[in-house]
Coordinates of C-alpha atoms and ligand atoms in Angstrom, one line a residue:
X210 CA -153.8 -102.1 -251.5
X211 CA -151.5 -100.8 -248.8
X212 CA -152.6 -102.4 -245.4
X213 CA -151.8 -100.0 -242.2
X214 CA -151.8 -102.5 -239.7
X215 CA -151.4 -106.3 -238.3
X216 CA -153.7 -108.7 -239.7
X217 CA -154.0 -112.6 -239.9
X218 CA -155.9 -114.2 -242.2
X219 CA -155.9 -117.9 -241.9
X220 CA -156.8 -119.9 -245.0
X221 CA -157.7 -123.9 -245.7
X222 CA -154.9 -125.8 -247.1
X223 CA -155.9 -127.5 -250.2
X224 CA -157.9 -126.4 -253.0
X225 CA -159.4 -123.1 -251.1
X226 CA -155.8 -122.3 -250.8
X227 CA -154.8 -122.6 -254.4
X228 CA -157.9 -120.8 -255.6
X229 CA -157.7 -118.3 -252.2
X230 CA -153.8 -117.2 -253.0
X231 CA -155.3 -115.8 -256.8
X232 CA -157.5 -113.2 -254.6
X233 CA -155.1 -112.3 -252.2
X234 CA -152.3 -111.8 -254.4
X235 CA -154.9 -108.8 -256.7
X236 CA -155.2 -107.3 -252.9
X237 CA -150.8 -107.0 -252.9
X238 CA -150.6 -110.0 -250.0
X239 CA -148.4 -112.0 -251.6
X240 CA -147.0 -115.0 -249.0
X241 CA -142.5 -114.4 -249.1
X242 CA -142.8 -118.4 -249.1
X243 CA -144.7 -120.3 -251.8
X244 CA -148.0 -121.8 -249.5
X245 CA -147.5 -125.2 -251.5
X246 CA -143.7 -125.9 -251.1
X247 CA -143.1 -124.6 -247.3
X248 CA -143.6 -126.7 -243.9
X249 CA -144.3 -123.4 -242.4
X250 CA -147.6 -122.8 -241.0
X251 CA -147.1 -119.1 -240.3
X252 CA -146.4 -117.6 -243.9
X253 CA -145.3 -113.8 -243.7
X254 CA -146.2 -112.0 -246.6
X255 CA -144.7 -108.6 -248.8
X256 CA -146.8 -106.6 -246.3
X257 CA -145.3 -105.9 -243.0
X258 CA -148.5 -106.4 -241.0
X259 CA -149.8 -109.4 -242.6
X260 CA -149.6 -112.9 -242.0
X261 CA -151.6 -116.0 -243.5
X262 CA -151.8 -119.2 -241.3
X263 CA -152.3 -122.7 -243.4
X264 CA -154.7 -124.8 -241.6
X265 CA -157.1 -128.1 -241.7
X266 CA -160.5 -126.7 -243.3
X267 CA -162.0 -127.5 -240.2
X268 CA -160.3 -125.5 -237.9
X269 CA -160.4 -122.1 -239.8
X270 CA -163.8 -121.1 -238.1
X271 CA -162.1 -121.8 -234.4
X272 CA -159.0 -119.6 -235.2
X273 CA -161.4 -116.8 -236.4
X274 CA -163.5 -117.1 -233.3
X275 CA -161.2 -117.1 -230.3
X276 CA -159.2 -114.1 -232.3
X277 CA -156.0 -116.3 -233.0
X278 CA -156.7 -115.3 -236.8
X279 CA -158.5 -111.9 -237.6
X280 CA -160.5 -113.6 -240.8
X281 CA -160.4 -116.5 -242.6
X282 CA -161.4 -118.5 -245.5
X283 CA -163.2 -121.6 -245.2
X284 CA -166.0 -123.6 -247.2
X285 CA -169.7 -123.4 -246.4
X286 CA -169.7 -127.1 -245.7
X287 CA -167.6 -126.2 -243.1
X288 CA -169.3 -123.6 -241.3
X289 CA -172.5 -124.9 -241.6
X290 CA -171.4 -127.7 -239.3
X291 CA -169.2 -125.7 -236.7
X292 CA -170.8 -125.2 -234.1
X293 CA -169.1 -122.5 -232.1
X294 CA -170.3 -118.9 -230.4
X295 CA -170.0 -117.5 -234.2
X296 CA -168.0 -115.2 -236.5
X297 CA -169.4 -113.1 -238.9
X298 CA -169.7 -114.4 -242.3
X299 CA -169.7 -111.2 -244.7
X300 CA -168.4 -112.4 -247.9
X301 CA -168.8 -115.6 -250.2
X302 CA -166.4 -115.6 -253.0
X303 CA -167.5 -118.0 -255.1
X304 CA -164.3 -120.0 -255.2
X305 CA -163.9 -124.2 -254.6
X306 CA -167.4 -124.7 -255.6
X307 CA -169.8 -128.0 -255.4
X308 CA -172.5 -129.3 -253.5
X309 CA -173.2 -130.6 -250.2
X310 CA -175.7 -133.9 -251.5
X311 CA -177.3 -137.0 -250.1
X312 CA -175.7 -140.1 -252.1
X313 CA -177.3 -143.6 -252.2
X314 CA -176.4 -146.9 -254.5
X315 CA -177.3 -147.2 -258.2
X316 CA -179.2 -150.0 -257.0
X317 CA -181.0 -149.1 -254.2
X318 CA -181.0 -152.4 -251.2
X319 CA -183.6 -152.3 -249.5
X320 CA -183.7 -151.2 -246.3
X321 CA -184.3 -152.9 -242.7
X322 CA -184.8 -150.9 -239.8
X323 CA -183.3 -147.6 -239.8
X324 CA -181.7 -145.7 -242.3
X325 CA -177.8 -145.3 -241.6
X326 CA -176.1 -142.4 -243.3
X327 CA -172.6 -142.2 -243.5
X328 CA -170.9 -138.7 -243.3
X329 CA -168.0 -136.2 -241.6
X330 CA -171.1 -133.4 -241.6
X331 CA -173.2 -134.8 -239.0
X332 CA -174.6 -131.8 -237.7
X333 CA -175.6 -130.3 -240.8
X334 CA -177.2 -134.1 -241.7
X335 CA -179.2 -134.0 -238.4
X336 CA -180.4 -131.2 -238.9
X337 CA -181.7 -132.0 -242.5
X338 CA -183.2 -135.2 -241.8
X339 CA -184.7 -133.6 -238.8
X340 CA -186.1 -131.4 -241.2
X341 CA -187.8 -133.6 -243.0
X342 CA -189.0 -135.3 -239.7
X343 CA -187.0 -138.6 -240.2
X344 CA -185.1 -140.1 -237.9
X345 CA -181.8 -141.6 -239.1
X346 CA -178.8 -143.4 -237.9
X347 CA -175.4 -141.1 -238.4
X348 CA -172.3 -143.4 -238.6
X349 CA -169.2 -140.3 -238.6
X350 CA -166.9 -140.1 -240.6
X351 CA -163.3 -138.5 -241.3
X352 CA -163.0 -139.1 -245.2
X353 CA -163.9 -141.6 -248.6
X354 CA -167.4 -141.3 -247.5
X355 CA -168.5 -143.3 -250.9
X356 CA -166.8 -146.1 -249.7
X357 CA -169.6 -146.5 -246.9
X358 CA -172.4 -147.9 -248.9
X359 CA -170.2 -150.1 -251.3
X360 CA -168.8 -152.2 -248.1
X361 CA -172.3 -151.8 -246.2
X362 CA -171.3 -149.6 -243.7
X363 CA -174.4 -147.6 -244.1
X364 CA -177.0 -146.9 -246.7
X365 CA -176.4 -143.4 -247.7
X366 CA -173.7 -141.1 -247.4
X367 CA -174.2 -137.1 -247.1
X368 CA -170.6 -135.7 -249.2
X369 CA -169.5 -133.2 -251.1
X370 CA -170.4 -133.1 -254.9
X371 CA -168.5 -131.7 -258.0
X372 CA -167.6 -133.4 -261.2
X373 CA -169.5 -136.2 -260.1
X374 CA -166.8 -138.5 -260.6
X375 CA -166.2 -139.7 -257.0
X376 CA -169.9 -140.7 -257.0
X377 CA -170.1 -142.6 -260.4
X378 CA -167.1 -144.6 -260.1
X379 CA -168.3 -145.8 -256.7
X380 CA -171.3 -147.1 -258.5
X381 CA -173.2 -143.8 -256.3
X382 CA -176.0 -141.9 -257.6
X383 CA -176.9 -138.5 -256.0
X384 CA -180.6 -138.4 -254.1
X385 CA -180.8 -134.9 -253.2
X386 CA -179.2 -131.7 -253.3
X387 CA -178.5 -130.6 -249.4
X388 CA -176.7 -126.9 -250.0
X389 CA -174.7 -125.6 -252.7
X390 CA -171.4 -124.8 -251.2
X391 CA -168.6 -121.8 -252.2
X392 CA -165.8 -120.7 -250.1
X393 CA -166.9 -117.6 -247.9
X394 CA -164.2 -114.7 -245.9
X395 CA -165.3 -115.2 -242.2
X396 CA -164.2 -112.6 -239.9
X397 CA -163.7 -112.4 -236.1
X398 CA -166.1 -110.3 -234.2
X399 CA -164.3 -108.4 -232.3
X400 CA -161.6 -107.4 -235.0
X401 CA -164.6 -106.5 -237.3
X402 CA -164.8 -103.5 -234.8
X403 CA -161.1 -102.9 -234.0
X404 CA -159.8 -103.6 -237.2
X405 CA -163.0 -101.8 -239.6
X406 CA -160.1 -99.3 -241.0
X407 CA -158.4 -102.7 -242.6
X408 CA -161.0 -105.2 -242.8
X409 CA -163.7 -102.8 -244.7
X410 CA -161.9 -102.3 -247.6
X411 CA -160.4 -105.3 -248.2
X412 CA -163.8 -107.0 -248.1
X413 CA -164.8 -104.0 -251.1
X414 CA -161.8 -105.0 -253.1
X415 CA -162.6 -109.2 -252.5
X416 CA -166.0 -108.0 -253.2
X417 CA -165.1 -107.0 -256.6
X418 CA -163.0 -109.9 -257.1
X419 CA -165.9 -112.6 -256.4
X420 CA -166.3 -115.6 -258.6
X421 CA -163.9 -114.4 -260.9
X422 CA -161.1 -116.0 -262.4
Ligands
LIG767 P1 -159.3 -132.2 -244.4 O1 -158.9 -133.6 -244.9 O2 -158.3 -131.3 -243.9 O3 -160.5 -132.2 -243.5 P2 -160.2 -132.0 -247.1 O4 -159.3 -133.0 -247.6 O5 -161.7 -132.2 -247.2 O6 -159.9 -131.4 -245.7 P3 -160.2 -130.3 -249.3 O7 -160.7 -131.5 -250.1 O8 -159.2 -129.4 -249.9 O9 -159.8 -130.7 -247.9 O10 -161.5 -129.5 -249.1 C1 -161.5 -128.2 -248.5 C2 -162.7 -127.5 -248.8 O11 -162.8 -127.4 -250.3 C3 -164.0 -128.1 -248.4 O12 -164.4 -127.7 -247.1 C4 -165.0 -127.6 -249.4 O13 -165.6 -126.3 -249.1 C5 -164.2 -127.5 -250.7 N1 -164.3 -128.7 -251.5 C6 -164.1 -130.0 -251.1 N2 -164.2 -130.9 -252.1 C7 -164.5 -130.1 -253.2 C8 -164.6 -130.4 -254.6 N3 -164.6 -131.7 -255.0 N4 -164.8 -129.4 -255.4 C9 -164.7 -128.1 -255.0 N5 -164.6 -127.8 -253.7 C10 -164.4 -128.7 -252.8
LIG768 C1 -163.9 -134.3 -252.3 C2 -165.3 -134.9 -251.8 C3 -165.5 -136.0 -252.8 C4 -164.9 -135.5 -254.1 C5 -165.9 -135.0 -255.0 O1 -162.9 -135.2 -251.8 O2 -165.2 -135.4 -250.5 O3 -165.0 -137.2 -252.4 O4 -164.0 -134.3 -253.7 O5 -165.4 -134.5 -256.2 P1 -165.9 -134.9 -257.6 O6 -167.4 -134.9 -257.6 O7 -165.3 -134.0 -258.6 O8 -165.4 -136.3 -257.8 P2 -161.4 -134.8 -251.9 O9 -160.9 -134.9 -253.3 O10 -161.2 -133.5 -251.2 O11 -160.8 -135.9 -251.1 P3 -160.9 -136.2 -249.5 O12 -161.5 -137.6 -249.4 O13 -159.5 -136.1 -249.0 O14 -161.7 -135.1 -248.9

């Protein structure tokens, strides 16, 4: 598709980027620079207008929200546990899937006192113990989460989930399933209006292109 217009779309490096670039490309935004060889964080693409930024999954939702990037792609996980003044979320595309899950030891130590849970998603694991009307002791995070409980840093750990692999060689067992997480197209509130000529039917055409291959 031929895109009238200037647009930013800033992406998480990583795996949402290798199975983001796929989608884009079937839209015609193809990046002049190839995303996984370049330094560059700006990447112009074969349409005038366009530009994709490269950033830490994290940080996608902020650049959406203050209007530095016009959308973005960034992982449930993610925006479940941002907590800025919000972005519209109107597309999941089914890409870098797994599961957000509460992890414990194969054998399970007993416990004293209260229950310390290791994790970079400590909003989203308040909010789900609170659910459950537990108090629990967050210990943060910034990676390797399944090391926590093997050095007894904490008794749990709240990660992400998909071959299981991580888990099982870190003698881990899941506990519970927390949310099932996909990559989803954010967009900034403010272009939504401004930019609804562009935006509206690119988010048809990524519609079409959901969870496929
Ligand atoms: P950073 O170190 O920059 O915080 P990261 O190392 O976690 O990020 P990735 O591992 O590429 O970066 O994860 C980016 C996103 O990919 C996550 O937010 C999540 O939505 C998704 N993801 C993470 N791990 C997996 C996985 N094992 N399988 C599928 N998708 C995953
Ligand atoms: C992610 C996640 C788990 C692992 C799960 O880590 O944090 O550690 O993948 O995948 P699996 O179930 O297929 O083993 P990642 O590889 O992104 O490394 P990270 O520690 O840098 O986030």
């Amino acid at each position: 598709m031929n895109i009238n217009g200037s647009l930013t779309i800033a992406v998480s490096k990583g795996r949402i980027l290798t199975e983001a670039m796929p989608i884009l490309e079937k839209l015609d935004i193809t990046p002049v620079e190839d995303p996984a060889r370049t330094r560059k964080l700006v990447l112009k693409t074969n349409q005038a207008g366009v530009k994709i930024i490269i950033i830490r999954a994290t940080d996608v939702p902020t650049y959406v929200e203050y209007g530095a990037a016009d959308m973005g792609i960034a992982g449930k996980d993610v925006l479940m546990e941002y907590t800025g003044n919000g972005v519209y979320e109107p597309l999941d595309l089914q890409i870098a899937l797994c599961k957000m899950v509460l992890a414990e030891p194969r054998q399970r130590k007993t416990i004293n006192g209260r229950l310390r849970v290791a994790t970079k998603y400590v909003n989203t694991t308040r909010n789900y113990f609170a659910g459950q009307g537990k108090q629990v002791e967050i210990i943060k995070l910034y990676g390797s989460m399944e090391l926590a409980p093997v050095l007894g840093l904490a008794d749990q750990i709240v990660d992400l989930v998909d071959t299981g692999n991580t888990l099982k060689v870190n003698g881990l067992v899941p506990v519970e399933t927390i949310a099932e997480i996909s990559s989803r197209v954010i967009v900034n509130k403010a272009a939504m209006k401004m930019k609804y000529q562009i935006i509206k039917p690119m988010l048809k055409e990524m519609n079409a292109l959901a969870g496929k291959k």
